[in-house]
Amino acid sequence: DANTFVACRGQEGDGICRSIDQGKTRSQVSDCKVNGKVPVRWGDRFYWTAERGLLMTADRRATWQLTGDPLP
């Protein structure tokens, strides 16, 4: 929905933060350092490349699971 977004933490530290109130508050939902600029949507799932492998979410970006191995 329009109120929910995710962002990589950048200078604040590694990981992914999620907001459900248009950015007024954020909570960390992953501590993996992403190296892709934006997540990719495929159906109802989102994928984001990370240093340790591929991150995937299927619950409206509330949690992210590491899948697979890192790219060479």
N, CA, C and O atoms as a DFTB+ gen file, in Angstrom:
288 C
 N C O
     1  1       0.822      -1.184       0.000
     2  2       0.000       0.000       0.000
     3  2       0.870       1.254       0.000
     4  3       2.089       1.158       0.147
     5  1       0.279       2.391      -0.158
     6  2       1.020       3.650      -0.306
     7  2       1.731       4.081       0.966
     8  3       2.641       4.907       0.896
     9  1       1.355       3.556       2.122
    10  2       1.980       3.950       3.382
    11  2       3.211       3.126       3.730
    12  3       3.962       3.503       4.630
    13  1       3.440       2.006       3.039
    14  2       4.512       1.093       3.390
    15  2       5.680       1.243       2.425
    16  3       5.486       1.293       1.211
    17  1       6.892       1.316       2.968
    18  2       8.086       1.274       2.139
    19  2       9.236       0.678       2.921
    20  3       9.202       0.602       4.150
    21  1      10.260       0.255       2.187
    22  2      11.476      -0.266       2.792
    23  2      12.651       0.531       2.253
    24  3      12.590       1.074       1.150
    25  1      13.716       0.600       3.032
    26  2      14.917       1.315       2.617
    27  2      16.128       0.662       3.239
    28  3      16.056       0.136       4.350
    29  1      17.246       0.694       2.524
    30  2      18.475       0.219       3.137
    31  2      19.007       1.317       4.037
    32  3      18.800       2.502       3.776
    33  1      19.684       0.925       5.082
    34  2      20.048       1.857       6.133
    35  2      21.178       2.798       5.766
    36  3      21.258       3.893       6.323
    37  1      22.052       2.415       4.854
    38  2      23.111       3.308       4.403
    39  2      24.011       3.775       5.531
    40  3      24.632       2.946       6.197
    41  1      24.101       5.063       5.765
    42  2      24.997       5.617       6.768
    43  2      24.582       5.258       8.189
    44  3      25.406       5.328       9.100
    45  1      23.337       4.879       8.399
    46  2      22.865       4.497       9.736
    47  2      23.362       3.115      10.133
    48  3      23.325       2.773      11.315
    49  1      23.824       2.315       9.184
    50  2      24.270       0.953       9.455
    51  2      23.721      -0.001       8.410
    52  3      22.975       0.401       7.518
    53  1      24.093      -1.261       8.526
    54  2      23.657      -2.262       7.554
    55  2      22.221      -2.679       7.825
    56  3      21.721      -2.561       8.943
    57  1      21.573      -3.167       6.782
    58  2      20.255      -3.746       6.955
    59  2      19.156      -3.021       6.209
    60  3      19.395      -2.060       5.476
    61  1      17.943      -3.511       6.419
    62  2      16.751      -2.975       5.778
    63  2      15.801      -2.481       6.857
    64  3      15.558      -3.166       7.850
    65  1      15.271      -1.289       6.650
    66  2      14.253      -0.742       7.545
    67  2      12.923      -0.697       6.806
    68  3      12.885      -0.572       5.582
    69  1      11.837      -0.800       7.560
    70  2      10.489      -0.780       6.997
    71  2       9.667       0.267       7.720
    72  3       9.766       0.416       8.938
    73  1       8.858       0.989       6.969
    74  2       7.942       1.969       7.544
    75  2       6.537       1.668       7.049
    76  3       6.340       1.324       5.883
    77  1       5.564       1.799       7.937
    78  2       4.163       1.614       7.531
    79  2       3.366       2.905       7.698
    80  3       2.141       2.905       7.580
    81  1       4.079       4.018       7.976
    82  2       3.404       5.311       8.161
    83  2       4.077       6.415       7.340
    84  3       4.262       7.535       7.816
    85  1       4.434       6.076       6.105
    86  2       5.049       6.996       5.152
    87  2       6.375       7.564       5.638
    88  3       6.721       8.695       5.297
    89  1       7.122       6.800       6.430
    90  2       8.450       7.204       6.841
    91  2       8.549       7.937       8.167
    92  3       9.645       8.320       8.575
    93  1       7.434       8.139       8.843
    94  2       7.485       8.829      10.139
    95  2       8.259       8.020      11.164
    96  3       9.030       8.577      11.946
    97  1       8.056       6.700      11.165
    98  2       8.816       5.800      12.025
    99  2       9.319       4.649      11.167
   100  3       8.739       4.329      10.129
   101  1      10.417       4.025      11.621
   102  2      10.996       2.896      10.898
   103  2      11.394       1.824      11.889
   104  3      11.721       2.112      13.040
   105  1      11.362       0.585      11.432
   106  2      11.864      -0.522      12.238
   107  2      12.763      -1.379      11.360
   108  3      12.501      -1.553      10.170
   109  1      13.827      -1.912      11.957
   110  2      14.743      -2.745      11.198
   111  2      14.138      -4.128      11.024
   112  3      13.704      -4.752      11.993
   113  1      14.112      -4.610       9.771
   114  2      13.530      -5.913       9.472
   115  2      14.568      -6.906       8.951
   116  3      14.258      -8.084       8.769
   117  1      15.797      -6.446       8.710
   118  2      16.898      -7.324       8.318
   119  2      18.206      -6.633       8.653
   120  3      18.318      -5.411       8.556
   121  1      19.205      -7.432       9.050
   122  2      20.520      -6.856       9.309
   123  2      21.499      -7.148       8.181
   124  3      22.682      -6.824       8.292
   125  1      21.023      -7.757       7.092
   126  2      21.887      -8.045       5.939
   127  2      22.154      -6.764       5.147
   128  3      21.252      -5.955       4.928
   129  1      23.393      -6.598       4.727
   130  2      23.765      -5.439       3.921
   131  2      23.380      -5.706       2.465
   132  3      23.892      -6.637       1.843
   133  1      22.484      -4.890       1.931
   134  2      22.058      -5.056       0.538
   135  2      23.064      -4.394      -0.384
   136  3      23.710      -3.414      -0.012
   137  1      23.197      -4.941      -1.604
   138  2      24.052      -4.298      -2.588
   139  2      23.295      -3.948      -3.861
   140  3      23.870      -3.366      -4.780
   141  1      22.018      -4.292      -3.928
   142  2      21.174      -3.849      -5.029
   143  2      20.548      -2.504      -4.680
   144  3      20.334      -2.207      -3.505
   145  1      20.255      -1.697      -5.681
   146  2      19.698      -0.369      -5.426
   147  2      18.230      -0.413      -4.991
   148  3      17.810       0.375      -4.145
   149  1      17.458      -1.327      -5.565
   150  2      16.035      -1.446      -5.234
   151  2      15.640      -2.917      -5.220
   152  3      16.262      -3.723      -5.912
   153  1      14.613      -3.290      -4.443
   154  2      14.123      -4.668      -4.512
   155  2      13.345      -4.890      -5.815
   156  3      12.802      -3.955      -6.404
   157  1      13.311      -6.145      -6.240
   158  2      12.598      -6.513      -7.462
   159  2      11.346      -7.277      -7.070
   160  3      11.404      -8.193      -6.250
   161  1      10.218      -6.902      -7.652
   162  2       8.951      -7.584      -7.369
   163  2       8.696      -8.653      -8.419
   164  3       8.830      -8.411      -9.619
   165  1       8.325      -9.846      -7.946
   166  2       7.931     -10.950      -8.818
   167  2       6.692     -11.560      -8.188
   168  3       6.783     -12.269      -7.186
   169  1       5.537     -11.286      -8.771
   170  2       4.276     -11.736      -8.189
   171  2       4.025     -11.006      -6.877
   172  3       4.050      -9.777      -6.826
   173  1       3.782     -11.772      -5.819
   174  2       3.538     -11.147      -4.514
   175  2       4.786     -11.172      -3.628
   176  3       4.699     -10.915      -2.427
   177  1       5.940     -11.478      -4.215
   178  2       7.205     -11.516      -3.464
   179  2       8.148     -10.423      -3.949
   180  3       8.061      -9.957      -5.085
   181  1       9.046     -10.031      -3.060
   182  2      10.095      -9.076      -3.404
   183  2      11.447      -9.737      -3.155
   184  3      11.600     -10.527      -2.225
   185  1      12.426      -9.406      -3.996
   186  2      13.781      -9.940      -3.887
   187  2      14.765      -8.773      -3.881
   188  3      14.558      -7.772      -4.566
   189  1      15.851      -8.915      -3.092
   190  2      16.867      -7.869      -3.014
   191  2      18.224      -8.556      -2.891
   192  3      18.408      -9.404      -2.018
   193  1      19.170      -8.201      -3.749
   194  2      20.498      -8.799      -3.658
   195  2      21.236      -8.224      -2.456
   196  3      21.138      -7.036      -2.149
   197  1      21.977      -9.101      -1.787
   198  2      22.703      -8.713      -0.582
   199  2      24.095      -9.327      -0.623
   200  3      24.364     -10.221      -1.425
   201  1      24.973      -8.843       0.241
   202  2      26.340      -9.365       0.280
   203  2      26.379     -10.858       0.580
   204  3      27.257     -11.562       0.081
   205  1      25.443     -11.354       1.387
   206  2      25.469     -12.757       1.802
   207  2      24.563     -13.654       0.970
   208  3      24.468     -14.849       1.251
   209  1      23.891     -13.107      -0.055
   210  2      23.016     -13.908      -0.893
   211  2      21.815     -13.104      -1.360
   212  3      21.885     -11.881      -1.477
   213  1      20.733     -13.784      -1.622
   214  2      19.511     -13.155      -2.106
   215  2      18.504     -13.087      -0.963
   216  3      18.223     -14.093      -0.312
   217  1      17.965     -11.899      -0.725
   218  2      16.929     -11.724       0.296
   219  2      15.562     -11.812      -0.368
   220  3      15.378     -11.331      -1.486
   221  1      14.600     -12.429       0.322
   222  2      13.255     -12.593      -0.207
   223  2      12.247     -12.295       0.886
   224  3      12.452     -12.638       2.050
   225  1      11.145     -11.647       0.492
   226  2      10.042     -11.417       1.415
   227  2       8.733     -11.777       0.729
   228  3       8.557     -11.538      -0.465
   229  1       7.817     -12.356       1.501
   230  2       6.498     -12.713       0.973
   231  2       5.389     -12.220       1.889
   232  3       4.231     -12.605       1.726
   233  1       5.741     -11.358       2.864
   234  2       4.744     -10.897       3.839
   235  2       4.676      -9.370       3.900
   236  3       4.756      -8.759       4.966
   237  1       4.526      -8.789       2.723
   238  2       4.400      -7.325       2.608
   239  2       5.624      -6.599       3.153
   240  3       5.519      -5.503       3.703
   241  1       6.785      -7.228       2.991
   242  2       8.087      -6.679       3.355
   243  2       8.284      -6.552       4.859
   244  3       9.124      -5.769       5.302
   245  1       7.529      -7.304       5.654
   246  2       7.669      -7.257       7.111
   247  2       8.899      -8.009       7.589
   248  3       9.538      -7.599       8.558
   249  1       9.239      -9.111       6.917
   250  2      10.449      -9.870       7.244
   251  2      11.148     -10.243       5.946
   252  3      10.510     -10.390       4.903
   253  1      12.456     -10.394       6.021
   254  2      13.270     -10.762       4.864
   255  2      14.080     -11.995       5.229
   256  3      14.705     -12.030       6.289
   257  1      14.080     -13.016       4.359
   258  2      14.827     -14.230       4.593
   259  2      15.960     -14.314       3.581
   260  3      15.782     -14.000       2.404
   261  1      17.123     -14.742       4.050
   262  2      18.271     -14.944       3.178
   263  2      18.121     -16.288       2.488
   264  3      17.946     -17.310       3.151
   265  1      18.187     -16.297       1.153
   266  2      18.065     -17.521       0.377
   267  2      19.249     -17.612      -0.567
   268  3      19.732     -16.587      -1.050
   269  1      19.709     -18.780      -0.832
   270  2      20.794     -18.968      -1.776
   271  2      22.143     -18.523      -1.225
   272  3      22.291     -18.226      -0.039
   273  1      23.112     -18.487      -2.119
   274  2      24.489     -18.125      -1.774
   275  2      24.833     -16.773      -2.391
   276  3      24.158     -16.319      -3.315
   277  1      25.885     -16.127      -1.878
   278  2      26.322     -14.864      -2.473
   279  2      26.750     -15.044      -3.914
   280  3      27.216     -16.115      -4.304
   281  1      26.590     -13.999      -4.702
   282  2      27.063     -14.035      -6.092
   283  2      28.586     -13.887      -6.089
   284  3      29.148     -13.219      -5.221
   285  1      29.247     -14.512      -7.063
   286  2      30.721     -14.406      -7.112
   287  2      31.174     -12.990      -7.461
   288  3      32.374     -12.728      -7.544
